[in-house]
Amino acid sequence: LSITQAHLLALAFAGSYVGSIYVSQHARLTYASNNSTERAHERVRQRDDSGVIRARLKAVAFSTTLSCLAVVEVAHVHSAGSFAYSMSLLGVNATWSTLLPSLIAPVLFAGPLYVAFLDGRLPIPSPVSRLVLLRNYVAAPITEEVAFRACILAVYHMAGASTKKKIFLTPLWFGLAHVHHGWEVYNRLGCTRVAAMNAALSAVFQTAYTTLFGFHCAFLFLRTGSIVPPIASHVFCNIMGLPGFASDL
């Protein structure tokens, strides 16, 4: 497998994941302008609507499954690998040795956790629907880590990419996959010039911090050979959110 082929497969994995949520009409968001009628506002679909969440969960689950099957097929064709070899490439390995690496993210958040303790509050998600909780803390971390970490790292490994490339290059796919959220911000803020500026800043910021987080998860995956620590870190960071550096001073 060549590096170029690995790039193309990674593009396919990332593109299919993001693209899947736009294929179904039920998964796409709809917006209403300030001048829209009341009926138009009633037809607005937001990302936290139950119908949208269900449609998107089905879409990304299907896309992630296809990506995993593609890795299995590529491993069989290009590396003559067995099914067990394919599973090892995907990090399907949960042993006690993966427990301590899963605690790295909580350790990095020791400061915010201590501040929360002093304030007498816990980093518990605010009351939201069960579907939102399922998406944020179960489905999204699992499917994103499997698709963007396990599948993409697997093809770069078969292409003979260096460890440095696997840690610092592959997370760019994860970061770029979040650029489309800028379109949501632009529409939600009214499609104005100010909205465009806010959307651009939001997209750049989200791409940057998701890429940085990807460095961490790629390192965990490569050191442990398991997808469990990256998923655990993803879940924990989704619960905690971004650290509020200024508010904790």
PDB file of C-alpha atoms in Angstrom:
ATOM      1  CA  LEU A   1       0.000   0.000   0.000  1.00  0.00           C
ATOM      2  CA  SER A   2       1.480   3.365  -1.003  1.00  0.00           C
ATOM      3  CA  ILE A   3       1.271   6.603   0.963  1.00  0.00           C
ATOM      4  CA  THR A   4      -0.844   8.095  -1.826  1.00  0.00           C
ATOM      5  CA  GLN A   5      -3.311   5.235  -1.514  1.00  0.00           C
ATOM      6  CA  ALA A   6      -3.354   5.743   2.259  1.00  0.00           C
ATOM      7  CA  HIS A   7      -4.154   9.434   1.707  1.00  0.00           C
ATOM      8  CA  LEU A   8      -7.021   8.516  -0.613  1.00  0.00           C
ATOM      9  CA  LEU A   9      -8.423   5.938   1.795  1.00  0.00           C
ATOM     10  CA  ALA A  10      -8.178   8.403   4.686  1.00  0.00           C
ATOM     11  CA  LEU A  11      -9.996  10.983   2.561  1.00  0.00           C
ATOM     12  CA  ALA A  12     -12.674   8.396   1.803  1.00  0.00           C
ATOM     13  CA  PHE A  13     -13.093   7.507   5.485  1.00  0.00           C
ATOM     14  CA  ALA A  14     -13.308  11.145   6.584  1.00  0.00           C
ATOM     15  CA  GLY A  15     -15.470  12.180   3.643  1.00  0.00           C
ATOM     16  CA  SER A  16     -17.916   9.329   4.088  1.00  0.00           C
ATOM     17  CA  TYR A  17     -18.268  10.057   7.803  1.00  0.00           C
ATOM     18  CA  VAL A  18     -19.031  13.749   7.313  1.00  0.00           C
ATOM     19  CA  GLY A  19     -20.926  13.230   4.073  1.00  0.00           C
ATOM     20  CA  SER A  20     -23.188  10.588   5.589  1.00  0.00           C
ATOM     21  CA  ILE A  21     -24.955  13.159   7.752  1.00  0.00           C
ATOM     22  CA  TYR A  22     -25.889  15.166   4.657  1.00  0.00           C
ATOM     23  CA  VAL A  23     -27.163  12.278   2.537  1.00  0.00           C
ATOM     24  CA  SER A  24     -30.426  11.780   4.389  1.00  0.00           C
ATOM     25  CA  GLN A  25     -32.898  14.654   4.413  1.00  0.00           C
ATOM     26  CA  HIS A  26     -33.780  13.764   8.004  1.00  0.00           C
ATOM     27  CA  ALA A  27     -30.156  14.210   9.084  1.00  0.00           C
ATOM     28  CA  ARG A  28     -29.679  17.606   7.455  1.00  0.00           C
ATOM     29  CA  LEU A  29     -30.283  20.790   9.420  1.00  0.00           C
ATOM     30  CA  THR A  30     -32.692  23.424   8.162  1.00  0.00           C
ATOM     31  CA  TYR A  31     -32.681  27.083   9.034  1.00  0.00           C
ATOM     32  CA  ALA A  32     -35.087  30.002   8.981  1.00  0.00           C
ATOM     33  CA  SER A  33     -34.221  33.634   8.353  1.00  0.00           C
ATOM     34  CA  ASN A  34     -35.486  36.503  10.449  1.00  0.00           C
ATOM     35  CA  ASN A  35     -38.082  37.247   7.765  1.00  0.00           C
ATOM     36  CA  SER A  36     -39.388  33.679   7.589  1.00  0.00           C
ATOM     37  CA  THR A  37     -42.990  32.849   8.328  1.00  0.00           C
ATOM     38  CA  GLU A  38     -44.106  31.051  11.461  1.00  0.00           C
ATOM     39  CA  ARG A  39     -44.620  27.863   9.456  1.00  0.00           C
ATOM     40  CA  ALA A  40     -41.028  28.076   8.178  1.00  0.00           C
ATOM     41  CA  HIS A  41     -39.762  28.381  11.750  1.00  0.00           C
ATOM     42  CA  GLU A  42     -41.753  25.286  12.668  1.00  0.00           C
ATOM     43  CA  ARG A  43     -39.918  23.310   9.968  1.00  0.00           C
ATOM     44  CA  VAL A  44     -36.487  24.248  11.325  1.00  0.00           C
ATOM     45  CA  ARG A  45     -34.371  21.222  12.249  1.00  0.00           C
ATOM     46  CA  GLN A  46     -31.548  21.754  14.736  1.00  0.00           C
ATOM     47  CA  ARG A  47     -28.736  19.372  15.660  1.00  0.00           C
ATOM     48  CA  ASP A  48     -30.291  18.519  19.040  1.00  0.00           C
ATOM     49  CA  ASP A  49     -33.690  17.581  17.591  1.00  0.00           C
ATOM     50  CA  SER A  50     -34.443  13.923  18.277  1.00  0.00           C
ATOM     51  CA  GLY A  51     -35.172  13.107  14.629  1.00  0.00           C
ATOM     52  CA  VAL A  52     -31.899  14.662  13.485  1.00  0.00           C
ATOM     53  CA  ILE A  53     -29.903  12.823  16.152  1.00  0.00           C
ATOM     54  CA  ARG A  54     -31.434   9.450  15.273  1.00  0.00           C
ATOM     55  CA  ALA A  55     -30.806   9.940  11.555  1.00  0.00           C
ATOM     56  CA  ARG A  56     -27.228  11.069  12.107  1.00  0.00           C
ATOM     57  CA  LEU A  57     -26.436   8.215  14.494  1.00  0.00           C
ATOM     58  CA  LYS A  58     -27.610   5.703  11.895  1.00  0.00           C
ATOM     59  CA  ALA A  59     -25.630   7.475   9.174  1.00  0.00           C
ATOM     60  CA  VAL A  60     -22.294   7.617  11.004  1.00  0.00           C
ATOM     61  CA  ALA A  61     -22.695   4.067  12.320  1.00  0.00           C
ATOM     62  CA  PHE A  62     -23.159   2.844   8.743  1.00  0.00           C
ATOM     63  CA  SER A  63     -20.216   4.920   7.492  1.00  0.00           C
ATOM     64  CA  THR A  64     -17.936   3.706  10.292  1.00  0.00           C
ATOM     65  CA  THR A  65     -18.884   0.091   9.624  1.00  0.00           C
ATOM     66  CA  LEU A  66     -18.044   0.505   5.926  1.00  0.00           C
ATOM     67  CA  SER A  67     -14.670   2.037   6.846  1.00  0.00           C
ATOM     68  CA  CYS A  68     -13.874  -0.927   9.100  1.00  0.00           C
ATOM     69  CA  LEU A  69     -14.835  -3.372   6.351  1.00  0.00           C
ATOM     70  CA  ALA A  70     -12.616  -1.449   3.935  1.00  0.00           C
ATOM     71  CA  VAL A  71      -9.651  -1.811   6.314  1.00  0.00           C
ATOM     72  CA  VAL A  72     -10.290  -5.555   6.602  1.00  0.00           C
ATOM     73  CA  GLU A  73     -10.401  -5.889   2.809  1.00  0.00           C
ATOM     74  CA  VAL A  74      -7.279  -3.773   2.255  1.00  0.00           C
ATOM     75  CA  ALA A  75      -5.394  -5.758   4.898  1.00  0.00           C
ATOM     76  CA  HIS A  76      -6.411  -8.983   3.189  1.00  0.00           C
ATOM     77  CA  VAL A  77      -5.525  -7.854  -0.337  1.00  0.00           C
ATOM     78  CA  HIS A  78      -2.351  -5.825   0.247  1.00  0.00           C
ATOM     79  CA  SER A  79      -0.905  -7.475   3.353  1.00  0.00           C
ATOM     80  CA  ALA A  80      -2.372 -10.982   3.097  1.00  0.00           C
ATOM     81  CA  GLY A  81      -3.508 -10.416   6.641  1.00  0.00           C
ATOM     82  CA  SER A  82      -5.938 -12.588   8.531  1.00  0.00           C
ATOM     83  CA  PHE A  83      -9.098 -11.308  10.177  1.00  0.00           C
ATOM     84  CA  ALA A  84      -7.255 -11.324  13.521  1.00  0.00           C
ATOM     85  CA  TYR A  85      -4.552  -9.127  11.971  1.00  0.00           C
ATOM     86  CA  SER A  86      -7.204  -6.693  10.758  1.00  0.00           C
ATOM     87  CA  MET A  87      -8.723  -6.527  14.235  1.00  0.00           C
ATOM     88  CA  SER A  88      -5.309  -5.780  15.720  1.00  0.00           C
ATOM     89  CA  LEU A  89      -4.868  -2.969  13.188  1.00  0.00           C
ATOM     90  CA  LEU A  90      -8.204  -1.534  14.339  1.00  0.00           C
ATOM     91  CA  GLY A  91      -7.165  -1.719  17.987  1.00  0.00           C
ATOM     92  CA  VAL A  92      -9.799  -4.243  19.030  1.00  0.00           C
ATOM     93  CA  ASN A  93      -7.944  -5.032  22.215  1.00  0.00           C
ATOM     94  CA  ALA A  94      -9.249  -4.339  25.703  1.00  0.00           C
ATOM     95  CA  THR A  95      -6.998  -5.589  28.500  1.00  0.00           C
ATOM     96  CA  TRP A  96      -6.046  -4.320  31.937  1.00  0.00           C
ATOM     97  CA  SER A  97      -2.948  -2.752  30.361  1.00  0.00           C
ATOM     98  CA  THR A  98      -5.205  -0.179  28.684  1.00  0.00           C
ATOM     99  CA  LEU A  99      -6.573   1.082  32.010  1.00  0.00           C
ATOM    100  CA  LEU A 100      -3.737   3.403  33.042  1.00  0.00           C
ATOM    101  CA  PRO A 101      -3.418   5.071  29.594  1.00  0.00           C
ATOM    102  CA  SER A 102      -7.157   5.761  29.785  1.00  0.00           C
ATOM    103  CA  LEU A 103      -6.502   7.857  32.900  1.00  0.00           C
ATOM    104  CA  ILE A 104      -4.104  10.282  31.198  1.00  0.00           C
ATOM    105  CA  ALA A 105      -6.882  12.693  30.168  1.00  0.00           C
ATOM    106  CA  PRO A 106      -8.337  12.880  33.717  1.00  0.00           C
ATOM    107  CA  VAL A 107      -4.821  13.590  35.021  1.00  0.00           C
ATOM    108  CA  LEU A 108      -4.419  16.417  32.495  1.00  0.00           C
ATOM    109  CA  PHE A 109      -7.692  17.844  33.817  1.00  0.00           C
ATOM    110  CA  ALA A 110      -6.549  17.594  37.439  1.00  0.00           C
ATOM    111  CA  GLY A 111      -6.525  21.395  37.748  1.00  0.00           C
ATOM    112  CA  PRO A 112     -10.091  22.018  36.535  1.00  0.00           C
ATOM    113  CA  LEU A 113     -11.287  19.004  38.542  1.00  0.00           C
ATOM    114  CA  TYR A 114      -9.694  20.408  41.701  1.00  0.00           C
ATOM    115  CA  VAL A 115     -11.238  23.834  41.070  1.00  0.00           C
ATOM    116  CA  ALA A 116     -14.623  22.162  40.613  1.00  0.00           C
ATOM    117  CA  PHE A 117     -14.072  20.335  43.901  1.00  0.00           C
ATOM    118  CA  LEU A 118     -13.248  23.601  45.705  1.00  0.00           C
ATOM    119  CA  ASP A 119     -16.355  25.211  44.215  1.00  0.00           C
ATOM    120  CA  GLY A 120     -18.477  22.307  45.408  1.00  0.00           C
ATOM    121  CA  ARG A 121     -19.595  21.335  41.934  1.00  0.00           C
ATOM    122  CA  LEU A 122     -19.058  18.286  39.781  1.00  0.00           C
ATOM    123  CA  PRO A 123     -18.431  18.161  36.007  1.00  0.00           C
ATOM    124  CA  ILE A 124     -21.763  16.486  35.414  1.00  0.00           C
ATOM    125  CA  PRO A 125     -23.464  17.162  32.053  1.00  0.00           C
ATOM    126  CA  SER A 126     -26.377  19.567  32.285  1.00  0.00           C
ATOM    127  CA  PRO A 127     -29.848  18.025  32.037  1.00  0.00           C
ATOM    128  CA  VAL A 128     -30.478  17.181  28.401  1.00  0.00           C
ATOM    129  CA  SER A 129     -32.333  14.488  26.524  1.00  0.00           C
ATOM    130  CA  ARG A 130     -31.111  10.904  26.569  1.00  0.00           C
ATOM    131  CA  LEU A 131     -30.469  11.070  22.840  1.00  0.00           C
ATOM    132  CA  VAL A 132     -28.123  14.036  23.285  1.00  0.00           C
ATOM    133  CA  LEU A 133     -26.280  12.160  26.041  1.00  0.00           C
ATOM    134  CA  LEU A 134     -26.077   9.082  23.819  1.00  0.00           C
ATOM    135  CA  ARG A 135     -24.673  11.129  20.950  1.00  0.00           C
ATOM    136  CA  ASN A 136     -22.195  13.211  22.951  1.00  0.00           C
ATOM    137  CA  TYR A 137     -20.822  10.605  25.337  1.00  0.00           C
ATOM    138  CA  VAL A 138     -21.287   7.247  23.602  1.00  0.00           C
ATOM    139  CA  ALA A 139     -21.945   7.245  19.856  1.00  0.00           C
ATOM    140  CA  ALA A 140     -19.803  10.204  18.772  1.00  0.00           C
ATOM    141  CA  PRO A 141     -16.657   9.214  20.724  1.00  0.00           C
ATOM    142  CA  ILE A 142     -16.860   5.586  19.601  1.00  0.00           C
ATOM    143  CA  THR A 143     -17.601   6.179  15.911  1.00  0.00           C
ATOM    144  CA  GLU A 144     -15.177   9.099  15.583  1.00  0.00           C
ATOM    145  CA  GLU A 145     -12.300   7.244  17.221  1.00  0.00           C
ATOM    146  CA  VAL A 146     -12.927   4.089  15.212  1.00  0.00           C
ATOM    147  CA  ALA A 147     -13.223   5.966  11.907  1.00  0.00           C
ATOM    148  CA  PHE A 148     -10.660   8.742  12.371  1.00  0.00           C
ATOM    149  CA  ARG A 149      -8.190   6.962  14.620  1.00  0.00           C
ATOM    150  CA  ALA A 150      -8.348   3.204  14.105  1.00  0.00           C
ATOM    151  CA  CYS A 151      -9.238   3.062  10.410  1.00  0.00           C
ATOM    152  CA  ILE A 152      -7.032   5.926   9.267  1.00  0.00           C
ATOM    153  CA  LEU A 153      -4.025   4.857  11.349  1.00  0.00           C
ATOM    154  CA  ALA A 154      -4.474   1.310  10.049  1.00  0.00           C
ATOM    155  CA  VAL A 155      -4.071   2.292   6.398  1.00  0.00           C
ATOM    156  CA  TYR A 156      -1.089   4.539   7.140  1.00  0.00           C
ATOM    157  CA  HIS A 157       0.497   1.686   9.086  1.00  0.00           C
ATOM    158  CA  MET A 158       0.053  -0.643   6.104  1.00  0.00           C
ATOM    159  CA  ALA A 159       1.573   2.081   3.905  1.00  0.00           C
ATOM    160  CA  GLY A 160       4.684   2.126   6.095  1.00  0.00           C
ATOM    161  CA  ALA A 161       4.231   5.686   7.373  1.00  0.00           C
ATOM    162  CA  SER A 162       6.609   6.792  10.111  1.00  0.00           C
ATOM    163  CA  THR A 163       5.455   7.111  13.704  1.00  0.00           C
ATOM    164  CA  LYS A 164       5.850  10.880  13.462  1.00  0.00           C
ATOM    165  CA  LYS A 165       3.517  11.022  10.462  1.00  0.00           C
ATOM    166  CA  LYS A 166       0.983   8.775  12.149  1.00  0.00           C
ATOM    167  CA  ILE A 167       0.904  10.981  15.244  1.00  0.00           C
ATOM    168  CA  PHE A 168       1.054  14.423  13.645  1.00  0.00           C
ATOM    169  CA  LEU A 169      -0.393  13.910  10.155  1.00  0.00           C
ATOM    170  CA  THR A 170      -3.395  11.627  10.603  1.00  0.00           C
ATOM    171  CA  PRO A 171      -5.176  13.894  13.155  1.00  0.00           C
ATOM    172  CA  LEU A 172      -5.439  16.559  10.456  1.00  0.00           C
ATOM    173  CA  TRP A 173      -8.208  14.477   8.892  1.00  0.00           C
ATOM    174  CA  PHE A 174     -10.059  14.590  12.200  1.00  0.00           C
ATOM    175  CA  GLY A 175      -9.575  18.337  12.489  1.00  0.00           C
ATOM    176  CA  LEU A 176     -10.632  19.096   8.920  1.00  0.00           C
ATOM    177  CA  ALA A 177     -13.738  16.968   9.381  1.00  0.00           C
ATOM    178  CA  HIS A 178     -15.016  19.638  11.782  1.00  0.00           C
ATOM    179  CA  VAL A 179     -14.783  22.514   9.283  1.00  0.00           C
ATOM    180  CA  HIS A 180     -18.366  21.912   8.154  1.00  0.00           C
ATOM    181  CA  HIS A 181     -19.608  23.113  11.554  1.00  0.00           C
ATOM    182  CA  GLY A 182     -18.745  26.611  10.355  1.00  0.00           C
ATOM    183  CA  TRP A 183     -21.630  26.357   7.873  1.00  0.00           C
ATOM    184  CA  GLU A 184     -23.988  25.648  10.752  1.00  0.00           C
ATOM    185  CA  VAL A 185     -22.708  28.694  12.651  1.00  0.00           C
ATOM    186  CA  TYR A 186     -23.041  30.887   9.560  1.00  0.00           C
ATOM    187  CA  ASN A 187     -26.675  29.899   9.012  1.00  0.00           C
ATOM    188  CA  ARG A 188     -27.603  30.005  12.678  1.00  0.00           C
ATOM    189  CA  LEU A 189     -26.307  33.571  13.014  1.00  0.00           C
ATOM    190  CA  GLY A 190     -28.259  34.878  10.028  1.00  0.00           C
ATOM    191  CA  CYS A 191     -25.965  34.552   6.977  1.00  0.00           C
ATOM    192  CA  THR A 192     -24.517  38.042   7.427  1.00  0.00           C
ATOM    193  CA  ARG A 193     -20.944  39.292   7.083  1.00  0.00           C
ATOM    194  CA  VAL A 194     -20.549  39.149  10.853  1.00  0.00           C
ATOM    195  CA  ALA A 195     -21.953  35.626  10.789  1.00  0.00           C
ATOM    196  CA  ALA A 196     -19.368  34.668   8.160  1.00  0.00           C
ATOM    197  CA  MET A 197     -16.537  36.037  10.308  1.00  0.00           C
ATOM    198  CA  ASN A 198     -17.808  34.197  13.368  1.00  0.00           C
ATOM    199  CA  ALA A 199     -18.215  31.006  11.355  1.00  0.00           C
ATOM    200  CA  ALA A 200     -14.666  31.253  10.007  1.00  0.00           C
ATOM    201  CA  LEU A 201     -13.196  31.849  13.466  1.00  0.00           C
ATOM    202  CA  SER A 202     -15.264  29.023  14.907  1.00  0.00           C
ATOM    203  CA  ALA A 203     -14.153  26.624  12.167  1.00  0.00           C
ATOM    204  CA  VAL A 204     -10.475  27.521  12.575  1.00  0.00           C
ATOM    205  CA  PHE A 205     -10.615  27.203  16.358  1.00  0.00           C
ATOM    206  CA  GLN A 206     -12.511  23.908  16.285  1.00  0.00           C
ATOM    207  CA  THR A 207     -10.178  22.483  13.653  1.00  0.00           C
ATOM    208  CA  ALA A 208      -7.156  23.499  15.736  1.00  0.00           C
ATOM    209  CA  TYR A 209      -8.227  22.016  19.048  1.00  0.00           C
ATOM    210  CA  THR A 210      -9.634  18.819  17.539  1.00  0.00           C
ATOM    211  CA  THR A 211      -6.337  18.327  15.698  1.00  0.00           C
ATOM    212  CA  LEU A 212      -4.383  18.845  18.932  1.00  0.00           C
ATOM    213  CA  PHE A 213      -6.662  16.375  20.666  1.00  0.00           C
ATOM    214  CA  GLY A 214      -6.054  14.006  17.763  1.00  0.00           C
ATOM    215  CA  PHE A 215      -2.298  14.105  18.459  1.00  0.00           C
ATOM    216  CA  HIS A 216      -3.009  12.864  21.976  1.00  0.00           C
ATOM    217  CA  CYS A 217      -5.369  10.092  20.862  1.00  0.00           C
ATOM    218  CA  ALA A 218      -3.104   8.937  18.028  1.00  0.00           C
ATOM    219  CA  PHE A 219      -0.215   8.648  20.488  1.00  0.00           C
ATOM    220  CA  LEU A 220      -2.387   6.662  22.903  1.00  0.00           C
ATOM    221  CA  PHE A 221      -3.515   4.335  20.126  1.00  0.00           C
ATOM    222  CA  LEU A 222      -0.001   3.669  18.869  1.00  0.00           C
ATOM    223  CA  ARG A 223       1.452   3.113  22.344  1.00  0.00           C
ATOM    224  CA  THR A 224      -1.285   0.778  23.555  1.00  0.00           C
ATOM    225  CA  GLY A 225      -2.431  -0.853  20.324  1.00  0.00           C
ATOM    226  CA  SER A 226      -5.982  -0.416  21.573  1.00  0.00           C
ATOM    227  CA  ILE A 227      -8.851   1.872  20.642  1.00  0.00           C
ATOM    228  CA  VAL A 228     -10.111   1.845  24.243  1.00  0.00           C
ATOM    229  CA  PRO A 229      -7.843   4.622  25.680  1.00  0.00           C
ATOM    230  CA  PRO A 230      -8.649   7.073  22.835  1.00  0.00           C
ATOM    231  CA  ILE A 231     -12.377   6.430  23.268  1.00  0.00           C
ATOM    232  CA  ALA A 232     -12.119   6.855  27.050  1.00  0.00           C
ATOM    233  CA  SER A 233     -10.208  10.123  26.603  1.00  0.00           C
ATOM    234  CA  HIS A 234     -12.740  11.340  24.052  1.00  0.00           C
ATOM    235  CA  VAL A 235     -15.665  10.612  26.371  1.00  0.00           C
ATOM    236  CA  PHE A 236     -13.978  12.331  29.308  1.00  0.00           C
ATOM    237  CA  CYS A 237     -13.020  15.419  27.294  1.00  0.00           C
ATOM    238  CA  ASN A 238     -16.544  15.690  25.894  1.00  0.00           C
ATOM    239  CA  ILE A 239     -17.855  15.696  29.464  1.00  0.00           C
ATOM    240  CA  MET A 240     -15.341  18.277  30.683  1.00  0.00           C
ATOM    241  CA  GLY A 241     -15.330  20.540  27.638  1.00  0.00           C
ATOM    242  CA  LEU A 242     -12.535  23.024  27.056  1.00  0.00           C
ATOM    243  CA  PRO A 243     -10.720  24.152  30.228  1.00  0.00           C
ATOM    244  CA  GLY A 244     -11.749  27.622  31.373  1.00  0.00           C
ATOM    245  CA  PHE A 245      -8.263  28.984  31.951  1.00  0.00           C
ATOM    246  CA  ALA A 246      -9.288  32.572  32.643  1.00  0.00           C
ATOM    247  CA  SER A 247     -12.149  31.649  34.967  1.00  0.00           C
ATOM    248  CA  ASP A 248      -9.878  29.496  37.130  1.00  0.00           C
ATOM    249  CA  LEU A 249      -7.302  32.221  37.827  1.00  0.00           C
TER     250      LEU A 249
END
